[in-house]
Short mmCIF file of C-alpha atoms in Angstrom, two decimals:
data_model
loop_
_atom_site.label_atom_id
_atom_site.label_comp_id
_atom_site.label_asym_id
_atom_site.label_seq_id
_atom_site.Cartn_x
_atom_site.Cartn_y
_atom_site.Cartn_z
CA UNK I 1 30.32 -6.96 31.90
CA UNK I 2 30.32 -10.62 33.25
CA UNK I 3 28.52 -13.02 31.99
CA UNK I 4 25.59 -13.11 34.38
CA UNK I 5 24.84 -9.07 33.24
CA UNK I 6 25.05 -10.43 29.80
CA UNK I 7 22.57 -13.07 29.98
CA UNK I 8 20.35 -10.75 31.65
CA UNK I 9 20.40 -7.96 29.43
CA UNK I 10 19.37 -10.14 26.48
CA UNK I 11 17.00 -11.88 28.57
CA UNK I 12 15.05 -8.80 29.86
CA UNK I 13 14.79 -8.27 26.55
CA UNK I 14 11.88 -10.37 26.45
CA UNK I 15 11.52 -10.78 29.75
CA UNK I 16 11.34 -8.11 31.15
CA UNK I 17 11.43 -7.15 34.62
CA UNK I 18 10.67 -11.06 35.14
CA UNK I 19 14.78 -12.19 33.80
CA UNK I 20 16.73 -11.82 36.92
CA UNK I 21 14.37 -14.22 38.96
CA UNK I 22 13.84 -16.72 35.81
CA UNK I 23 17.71 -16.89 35.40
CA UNK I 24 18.56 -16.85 38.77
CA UNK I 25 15.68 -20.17 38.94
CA UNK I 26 17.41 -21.50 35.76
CA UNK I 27 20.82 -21.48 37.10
CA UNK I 28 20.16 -23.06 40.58
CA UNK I 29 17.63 -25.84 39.42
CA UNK I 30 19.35 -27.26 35.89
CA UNK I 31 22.99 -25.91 36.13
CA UNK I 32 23.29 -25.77 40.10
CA UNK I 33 24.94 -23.06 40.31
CA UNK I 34 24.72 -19.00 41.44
CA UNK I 35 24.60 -17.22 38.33
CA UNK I 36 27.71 -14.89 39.30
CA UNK I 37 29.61 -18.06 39.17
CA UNK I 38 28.72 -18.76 35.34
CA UNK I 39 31.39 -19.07 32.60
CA UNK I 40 31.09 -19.06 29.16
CA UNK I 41 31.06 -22.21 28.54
CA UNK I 42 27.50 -22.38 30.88
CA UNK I 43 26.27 -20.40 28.13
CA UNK I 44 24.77 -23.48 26.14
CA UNK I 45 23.61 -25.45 28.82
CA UNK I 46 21.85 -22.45 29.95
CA UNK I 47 20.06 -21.38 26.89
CA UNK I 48 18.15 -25.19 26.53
CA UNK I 49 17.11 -24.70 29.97
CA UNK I 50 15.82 -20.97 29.24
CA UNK I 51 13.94 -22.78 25.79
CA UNK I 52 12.66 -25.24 28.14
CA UNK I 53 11.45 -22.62 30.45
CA UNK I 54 10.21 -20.24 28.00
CA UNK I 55 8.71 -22.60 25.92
CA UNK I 56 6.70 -23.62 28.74
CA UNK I 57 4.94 -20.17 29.70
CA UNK I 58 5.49 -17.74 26.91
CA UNK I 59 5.43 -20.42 23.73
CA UNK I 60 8.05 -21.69 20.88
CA UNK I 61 9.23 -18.51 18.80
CA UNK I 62 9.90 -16.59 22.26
CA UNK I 63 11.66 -19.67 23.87
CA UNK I 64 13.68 -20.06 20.18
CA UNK I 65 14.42 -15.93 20.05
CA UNK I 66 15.71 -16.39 23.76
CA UNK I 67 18.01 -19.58 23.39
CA UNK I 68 19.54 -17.34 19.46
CA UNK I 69 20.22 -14.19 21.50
CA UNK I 70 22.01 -16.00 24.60
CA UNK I 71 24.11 -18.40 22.19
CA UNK I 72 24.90 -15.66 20.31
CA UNK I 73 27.07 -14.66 23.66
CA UNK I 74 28.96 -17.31 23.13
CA UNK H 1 10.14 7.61 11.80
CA UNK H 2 9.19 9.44 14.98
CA UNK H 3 5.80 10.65 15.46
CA UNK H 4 7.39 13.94 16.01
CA UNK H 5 8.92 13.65 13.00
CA UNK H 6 5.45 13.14 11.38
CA UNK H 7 3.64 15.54 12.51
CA UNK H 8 6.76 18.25 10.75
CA UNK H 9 6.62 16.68 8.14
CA UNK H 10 2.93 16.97 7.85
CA UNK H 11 3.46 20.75 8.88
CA UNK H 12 5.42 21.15 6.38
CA UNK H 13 3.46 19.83 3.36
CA UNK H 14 0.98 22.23 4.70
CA UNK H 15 3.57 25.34 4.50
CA UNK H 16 4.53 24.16 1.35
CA UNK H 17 0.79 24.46 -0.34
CA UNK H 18 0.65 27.44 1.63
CA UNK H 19 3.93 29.07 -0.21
CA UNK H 20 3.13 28.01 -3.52
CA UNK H 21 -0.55 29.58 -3.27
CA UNK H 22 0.93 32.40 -2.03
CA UNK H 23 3.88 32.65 -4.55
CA UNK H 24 1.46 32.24 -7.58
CA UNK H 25 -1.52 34.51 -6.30
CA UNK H 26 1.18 37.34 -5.76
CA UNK H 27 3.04 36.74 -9.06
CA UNK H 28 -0.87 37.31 -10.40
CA UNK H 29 -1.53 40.71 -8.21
CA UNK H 30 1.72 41.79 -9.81
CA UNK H 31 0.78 40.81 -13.67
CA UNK H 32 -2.58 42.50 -12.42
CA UNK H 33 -0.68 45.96 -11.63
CA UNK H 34 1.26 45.85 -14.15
CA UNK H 35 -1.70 45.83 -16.72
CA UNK H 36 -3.22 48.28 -14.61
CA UNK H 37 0.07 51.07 -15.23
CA UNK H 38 -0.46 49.89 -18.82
CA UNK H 39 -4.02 51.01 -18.73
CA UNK H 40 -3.17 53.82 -16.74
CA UNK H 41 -0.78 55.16 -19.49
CA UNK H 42 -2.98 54.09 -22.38
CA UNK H 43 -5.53 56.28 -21.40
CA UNK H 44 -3.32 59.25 -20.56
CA UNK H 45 -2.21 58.92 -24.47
CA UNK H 46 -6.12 58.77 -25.49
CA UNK H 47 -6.51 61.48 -23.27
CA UNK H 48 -3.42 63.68 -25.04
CA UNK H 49 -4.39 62.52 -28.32
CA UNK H 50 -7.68 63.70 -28.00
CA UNK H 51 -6.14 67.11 -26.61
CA UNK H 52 -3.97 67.32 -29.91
CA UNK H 53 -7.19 66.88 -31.79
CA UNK H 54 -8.78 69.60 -29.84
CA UNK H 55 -5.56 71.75 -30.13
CA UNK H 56 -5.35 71.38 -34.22
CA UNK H 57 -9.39 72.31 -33.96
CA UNK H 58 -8.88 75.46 -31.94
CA UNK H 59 -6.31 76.07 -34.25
CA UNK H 60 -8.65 75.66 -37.30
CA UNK H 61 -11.41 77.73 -35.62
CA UNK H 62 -8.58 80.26 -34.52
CA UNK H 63 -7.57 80.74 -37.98
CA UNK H 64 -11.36 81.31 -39.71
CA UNK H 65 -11.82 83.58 -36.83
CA UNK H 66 -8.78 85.53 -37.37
CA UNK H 67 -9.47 86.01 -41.27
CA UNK H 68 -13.57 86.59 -40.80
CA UNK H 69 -14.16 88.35 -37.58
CA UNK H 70 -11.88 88.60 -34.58
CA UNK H 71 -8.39 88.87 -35.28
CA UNK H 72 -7.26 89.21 -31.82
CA UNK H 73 -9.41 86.83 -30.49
CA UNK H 74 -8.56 84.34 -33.33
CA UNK H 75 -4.68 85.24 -32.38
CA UNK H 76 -5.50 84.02 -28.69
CA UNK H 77 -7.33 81.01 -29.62
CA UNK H 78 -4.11 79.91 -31.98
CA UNK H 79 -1.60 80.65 -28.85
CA UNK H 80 -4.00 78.53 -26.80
CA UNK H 81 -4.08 76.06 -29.26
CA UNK H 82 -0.64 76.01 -29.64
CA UNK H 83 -0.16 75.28 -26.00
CA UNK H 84 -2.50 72.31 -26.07
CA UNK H 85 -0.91 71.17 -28.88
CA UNK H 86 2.58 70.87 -27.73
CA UNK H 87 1.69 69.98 -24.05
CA UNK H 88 -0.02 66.63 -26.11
CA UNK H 89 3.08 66.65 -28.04
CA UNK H 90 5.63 66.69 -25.88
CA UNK H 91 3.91 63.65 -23.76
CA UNK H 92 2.57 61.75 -26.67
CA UNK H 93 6.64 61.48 -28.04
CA UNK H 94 7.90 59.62 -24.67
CA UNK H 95 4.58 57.88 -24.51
CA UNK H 96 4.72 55.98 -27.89
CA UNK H 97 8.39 55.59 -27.94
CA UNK H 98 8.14 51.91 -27.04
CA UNK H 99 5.16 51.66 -29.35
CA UNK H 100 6.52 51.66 -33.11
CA UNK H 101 3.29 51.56 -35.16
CA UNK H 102 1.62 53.97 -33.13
CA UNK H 103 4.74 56.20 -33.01
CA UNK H 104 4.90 56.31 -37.01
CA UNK H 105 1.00 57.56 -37.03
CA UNK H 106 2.08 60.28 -34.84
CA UNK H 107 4.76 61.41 -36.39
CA UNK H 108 2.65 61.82 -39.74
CA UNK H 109 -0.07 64.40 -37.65
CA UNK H 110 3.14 66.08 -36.29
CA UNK H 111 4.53 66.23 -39.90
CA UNK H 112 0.78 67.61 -41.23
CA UNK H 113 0.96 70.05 -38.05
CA UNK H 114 4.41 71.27 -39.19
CA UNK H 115 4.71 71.00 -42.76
CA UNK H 116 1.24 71.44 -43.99
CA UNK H 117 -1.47 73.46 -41.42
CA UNK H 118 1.46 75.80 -39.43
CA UNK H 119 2.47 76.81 -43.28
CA UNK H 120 -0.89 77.16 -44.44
CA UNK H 121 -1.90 79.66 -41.08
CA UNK H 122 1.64 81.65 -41.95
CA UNK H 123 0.03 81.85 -45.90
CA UNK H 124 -3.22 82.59 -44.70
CA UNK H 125 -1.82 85.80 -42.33
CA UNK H 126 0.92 87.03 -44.93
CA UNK H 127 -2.74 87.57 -47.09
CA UNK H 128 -4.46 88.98 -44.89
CA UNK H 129 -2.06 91.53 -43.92
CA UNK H 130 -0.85 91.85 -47.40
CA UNK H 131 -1.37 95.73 -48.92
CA UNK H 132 -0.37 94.53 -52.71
CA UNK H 133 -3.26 92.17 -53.07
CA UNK H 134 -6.82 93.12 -53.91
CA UNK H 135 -9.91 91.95 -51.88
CA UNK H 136 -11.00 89.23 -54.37
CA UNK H 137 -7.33 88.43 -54.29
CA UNK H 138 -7.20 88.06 -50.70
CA UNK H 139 -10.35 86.10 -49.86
CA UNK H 140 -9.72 83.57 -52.81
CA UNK H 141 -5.93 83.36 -51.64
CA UNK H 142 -7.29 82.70 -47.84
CA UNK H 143 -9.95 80.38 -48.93
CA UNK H 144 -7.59 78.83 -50.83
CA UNK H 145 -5.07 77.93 -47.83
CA UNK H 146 -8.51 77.64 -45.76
CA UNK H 147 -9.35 74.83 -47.76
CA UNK H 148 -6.15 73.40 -47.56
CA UNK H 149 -5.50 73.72 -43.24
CA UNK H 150 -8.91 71.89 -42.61
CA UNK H 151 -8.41 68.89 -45.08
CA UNK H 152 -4.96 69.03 -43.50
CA UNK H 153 -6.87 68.91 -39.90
CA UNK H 154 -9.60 66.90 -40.97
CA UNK H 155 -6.75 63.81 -42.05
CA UNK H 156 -4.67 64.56 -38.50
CA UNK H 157 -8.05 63.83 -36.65
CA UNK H 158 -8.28 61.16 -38.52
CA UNK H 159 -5.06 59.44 -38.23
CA UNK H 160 -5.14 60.57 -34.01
CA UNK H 161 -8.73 58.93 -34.15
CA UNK H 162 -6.24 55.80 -35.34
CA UNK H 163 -3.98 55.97 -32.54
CA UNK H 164 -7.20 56.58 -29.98
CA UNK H 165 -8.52 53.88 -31.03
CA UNK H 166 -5.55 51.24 -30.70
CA UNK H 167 -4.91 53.09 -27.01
CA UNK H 168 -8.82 51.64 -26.84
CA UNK H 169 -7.83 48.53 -27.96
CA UNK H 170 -4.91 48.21 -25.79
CA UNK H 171 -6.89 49.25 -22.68
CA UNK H 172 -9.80 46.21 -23.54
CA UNK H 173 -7.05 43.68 -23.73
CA UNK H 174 -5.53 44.78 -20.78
CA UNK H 175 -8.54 44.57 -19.17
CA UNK H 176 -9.75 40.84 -20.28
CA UNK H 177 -5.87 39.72 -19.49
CA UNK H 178 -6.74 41.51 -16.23
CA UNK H 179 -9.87 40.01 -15.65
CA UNK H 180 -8.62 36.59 -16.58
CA UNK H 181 -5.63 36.94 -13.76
CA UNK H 182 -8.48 37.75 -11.36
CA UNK H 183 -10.59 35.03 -12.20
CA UNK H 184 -7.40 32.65 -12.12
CA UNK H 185 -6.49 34.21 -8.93
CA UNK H 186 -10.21 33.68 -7.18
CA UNK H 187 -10.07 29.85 -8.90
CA UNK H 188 -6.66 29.21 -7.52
CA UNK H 189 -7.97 30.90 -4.04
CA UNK H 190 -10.71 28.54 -3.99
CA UNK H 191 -8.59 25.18 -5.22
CA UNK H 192 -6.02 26.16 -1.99
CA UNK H 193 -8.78 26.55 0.00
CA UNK H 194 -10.24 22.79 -0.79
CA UNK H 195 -6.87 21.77 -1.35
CA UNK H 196 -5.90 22.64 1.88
CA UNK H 197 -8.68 21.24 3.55
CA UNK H 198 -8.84 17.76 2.17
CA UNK H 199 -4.97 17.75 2.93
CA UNK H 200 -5.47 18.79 6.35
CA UNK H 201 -8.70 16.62 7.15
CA UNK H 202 -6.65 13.45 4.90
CA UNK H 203 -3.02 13.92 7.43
CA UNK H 204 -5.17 14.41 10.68
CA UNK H 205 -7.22 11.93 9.81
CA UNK H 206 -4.00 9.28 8.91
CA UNK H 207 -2.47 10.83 11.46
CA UNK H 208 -4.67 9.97 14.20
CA UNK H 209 -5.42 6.88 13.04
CA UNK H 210 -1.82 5.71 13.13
CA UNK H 211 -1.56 6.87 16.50
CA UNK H 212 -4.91 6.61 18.27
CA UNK H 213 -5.54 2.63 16.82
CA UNK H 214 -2.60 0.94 18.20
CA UNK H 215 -2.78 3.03 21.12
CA UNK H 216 -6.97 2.18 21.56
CA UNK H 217 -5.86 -1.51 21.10
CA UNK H 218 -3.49 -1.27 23.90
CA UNK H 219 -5.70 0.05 26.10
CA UNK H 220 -7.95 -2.23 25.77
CA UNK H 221 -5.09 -5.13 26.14
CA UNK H 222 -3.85 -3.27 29.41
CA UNK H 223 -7.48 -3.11 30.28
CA UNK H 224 -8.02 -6.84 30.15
CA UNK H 225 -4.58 -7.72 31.36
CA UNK H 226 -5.00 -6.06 34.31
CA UNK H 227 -7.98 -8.17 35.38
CA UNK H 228 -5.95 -11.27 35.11
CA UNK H 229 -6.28 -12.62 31.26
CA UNK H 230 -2.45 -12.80 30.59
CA UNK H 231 -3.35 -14.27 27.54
CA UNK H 232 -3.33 -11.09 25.92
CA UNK H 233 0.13 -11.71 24.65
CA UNK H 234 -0.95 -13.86 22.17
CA UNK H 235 -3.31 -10.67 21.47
CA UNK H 236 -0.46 -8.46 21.23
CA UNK H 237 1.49 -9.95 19.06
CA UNK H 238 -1.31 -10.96 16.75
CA UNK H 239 -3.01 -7.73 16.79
CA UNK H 240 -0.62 -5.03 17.62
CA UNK H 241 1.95 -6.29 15.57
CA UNK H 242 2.03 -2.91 13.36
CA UNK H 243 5.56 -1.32 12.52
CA UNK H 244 4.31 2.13 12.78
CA UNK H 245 8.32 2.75 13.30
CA UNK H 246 7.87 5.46 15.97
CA UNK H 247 6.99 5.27 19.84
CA UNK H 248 3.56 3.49 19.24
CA UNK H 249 6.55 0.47 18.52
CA UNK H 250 8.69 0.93 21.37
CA UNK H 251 5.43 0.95 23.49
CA UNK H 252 4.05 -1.85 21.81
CA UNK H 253 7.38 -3.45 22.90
CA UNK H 254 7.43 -2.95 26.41
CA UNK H 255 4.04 -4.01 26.97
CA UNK H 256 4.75 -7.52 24.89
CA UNK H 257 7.73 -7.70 27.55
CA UNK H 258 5.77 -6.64 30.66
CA UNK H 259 2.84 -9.11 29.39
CA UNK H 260 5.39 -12.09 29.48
CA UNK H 261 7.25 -10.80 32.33
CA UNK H 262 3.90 -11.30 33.77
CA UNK H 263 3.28 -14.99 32.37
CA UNK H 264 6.66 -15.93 33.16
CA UNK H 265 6.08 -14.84 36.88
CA UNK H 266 3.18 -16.73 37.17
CA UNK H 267 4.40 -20.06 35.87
CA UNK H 268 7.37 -19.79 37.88
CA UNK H 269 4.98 -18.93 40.99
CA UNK H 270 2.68 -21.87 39.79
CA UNK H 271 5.85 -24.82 39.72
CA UNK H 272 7.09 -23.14 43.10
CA UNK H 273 3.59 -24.16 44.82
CA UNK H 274 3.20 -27.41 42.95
CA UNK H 275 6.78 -28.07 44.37
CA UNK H 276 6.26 -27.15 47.49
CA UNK H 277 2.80 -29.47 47.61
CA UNK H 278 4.55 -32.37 46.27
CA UNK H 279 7.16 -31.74 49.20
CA UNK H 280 4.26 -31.61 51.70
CA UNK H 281 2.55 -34.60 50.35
CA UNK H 282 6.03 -36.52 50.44
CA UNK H 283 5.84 -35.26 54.22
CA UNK H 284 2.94 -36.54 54.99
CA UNK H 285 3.77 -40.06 53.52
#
């Protein structure tokens, strides 16, 4: 699986059918890049931005469960 | 567990009450026949005791009527007698072997039978028939053994009046034991019966209120989410928050994730069009 499948599966584990287009937003507005194209080493980066964007709509212990389960792909 | 799951093993308790009902109420119809056989056979020996009785009578009245009026027809009544007697006998031996006490009291009227009345009837016709003897001789020599046969009789009747009445004894505690396994029986019948109910009314009633709660809750949620108040994730996880550890969970699940797929789509819908204002208003400057 690359890396983009993994963040998505834990993702839509919250997510749900809403994780492809909120990673997909993630990845081009705070890391500027596709998400096929992420590494690893993306992964921490990308989880504050998902906290960030959780945080926002969904409130603080989804954001924090969502920024655990994507570092934990690290 | 799954509700599946529950629902067996709710089955199950109920088979289970059902078995052991069933187990005890037969092992009771069985105690139940077997008194009854016991009864059965302890009146069939107060039936053949009572014939020995009669039989050592006829034998009695057999013998006066052979020496004072009727010889032949005081012959025939002995014979009959005789029949009775060992008929009662023969059953009254393989009845009482397995009851000792009773056993020894019949074994003393068979001893009187044998060694004192039989004797007695043999004295009694070697007189009458005898040629050497005179008349007084005779009838004081008859009386004599007469007097002898019916105290002989009169203490067999007596001792088979013994063993009548512990057959009558026998049969009234058989009965009360048998009336008690009834009564236990009906009781226990009754006790399944509520038993069973409350059990069945008590799981049905858990039952469906583990199930049909959470599942009324999310109904309403979906209800209210689907006129626009999103806010029912807050709800959900406030309200429905119950680890019923079955599919009511996993449901509960999926709708939390569909509710903040929702919120999350709408935010990010919300930023795109105060984006794409901010790019119009930068435009328009």
């Amino acid at each position: 699986m690359t890396v983009e499948q993994d963040c998505l599966a834990v993702l839509a584990e919250d997510l749900g059918p809403a994780a492809k287009a909120f990673l997909y937003r993630v990845c081009r507005q705070q890391l500027r890049k596709e998400p096929a194209m992420l590494h690893k080493s993306d992964i921490e980066r990308l989880a504050k931005s998902c906290y960030l964007g959780v945080k926002q709509a969904l409130g603080v212990p989804v954001a924090e469960k969502v920024q655990k389960s994507l570092m934990q792909l690290q | 567990m799954k509700i599946r799951r529950k629902l067996l093993l709710s089955y199950l308790l109920l088979v289970a009450l059902f078995i052991a009902a069933g187990a005890t109420i037969t092992y009771n119809t069985t105690k139940m026949a077997d008194l009854q056989t016991n009864v059965k056979q302890q009146v069939e020996i107060n039936d053949n005791a009572y014939a020995y009785a009669q039989g050592l009578d006829q034998k009695q009245f057999g013998t006066i009527m052979y020496t004072m009026e009727d010889a032949q027809k005081g012959e025939e009544i002995m014979v009959s007698s005789a029949e009775t007697i060992v008929k009662a006998q023969d059953y009254l031996k393989n009845a009482l072997a397995n009851n000792p006490a009773l056993l020894v009291k019949f074994n003393e009227v068979v001893d009187l039978d044998w060694n004192t009345i039989n004797p007695a009837i043999t004295q009694i016709s070697a007189i009458y028939s005898s040629t050497n003897m005179t008349g007084d001789e005779q009838v004081a020599g008859i009386w004599a053994q007469l007097t002898i046969l019916m105290n002989a009789v009169s203490q067999a009747d007596a001792k088979l009046a013994d063993v009548r009445a512990a057959t009558m004894a026998n049969v009234q505690a058989a009965t009360v034991a048998s009336q008690s396994y009834a009564t236990f029986s009906t009781l226990l019948a009754v006790g399944f019966i509520a038993a069973t109910t409350v059990a069945s009314v008590g799981m049905a009633a858990a039952m469906g209120n583990r199930i049909i709660r959470p599942l009324k809750k999310l109904a309403d949620i979906a209800h209210k989410v689907s006129l626009g108040d999103l806010n029912q994730r807050h709800y959900l996880k406030e309200n429905i928050d119950i680890k019923t550890g079955d599919e009511i969970d996993e449901l509960v699940d999926a709708f939390r994730r569909m509710i903040n797929a929702f919120r999350l789509t709408e935010t990010m819908a919300s930023e795109a069009l105060a984006s794409e204002a901010a790019v119009e208003v930068e435009v328009e400057q």
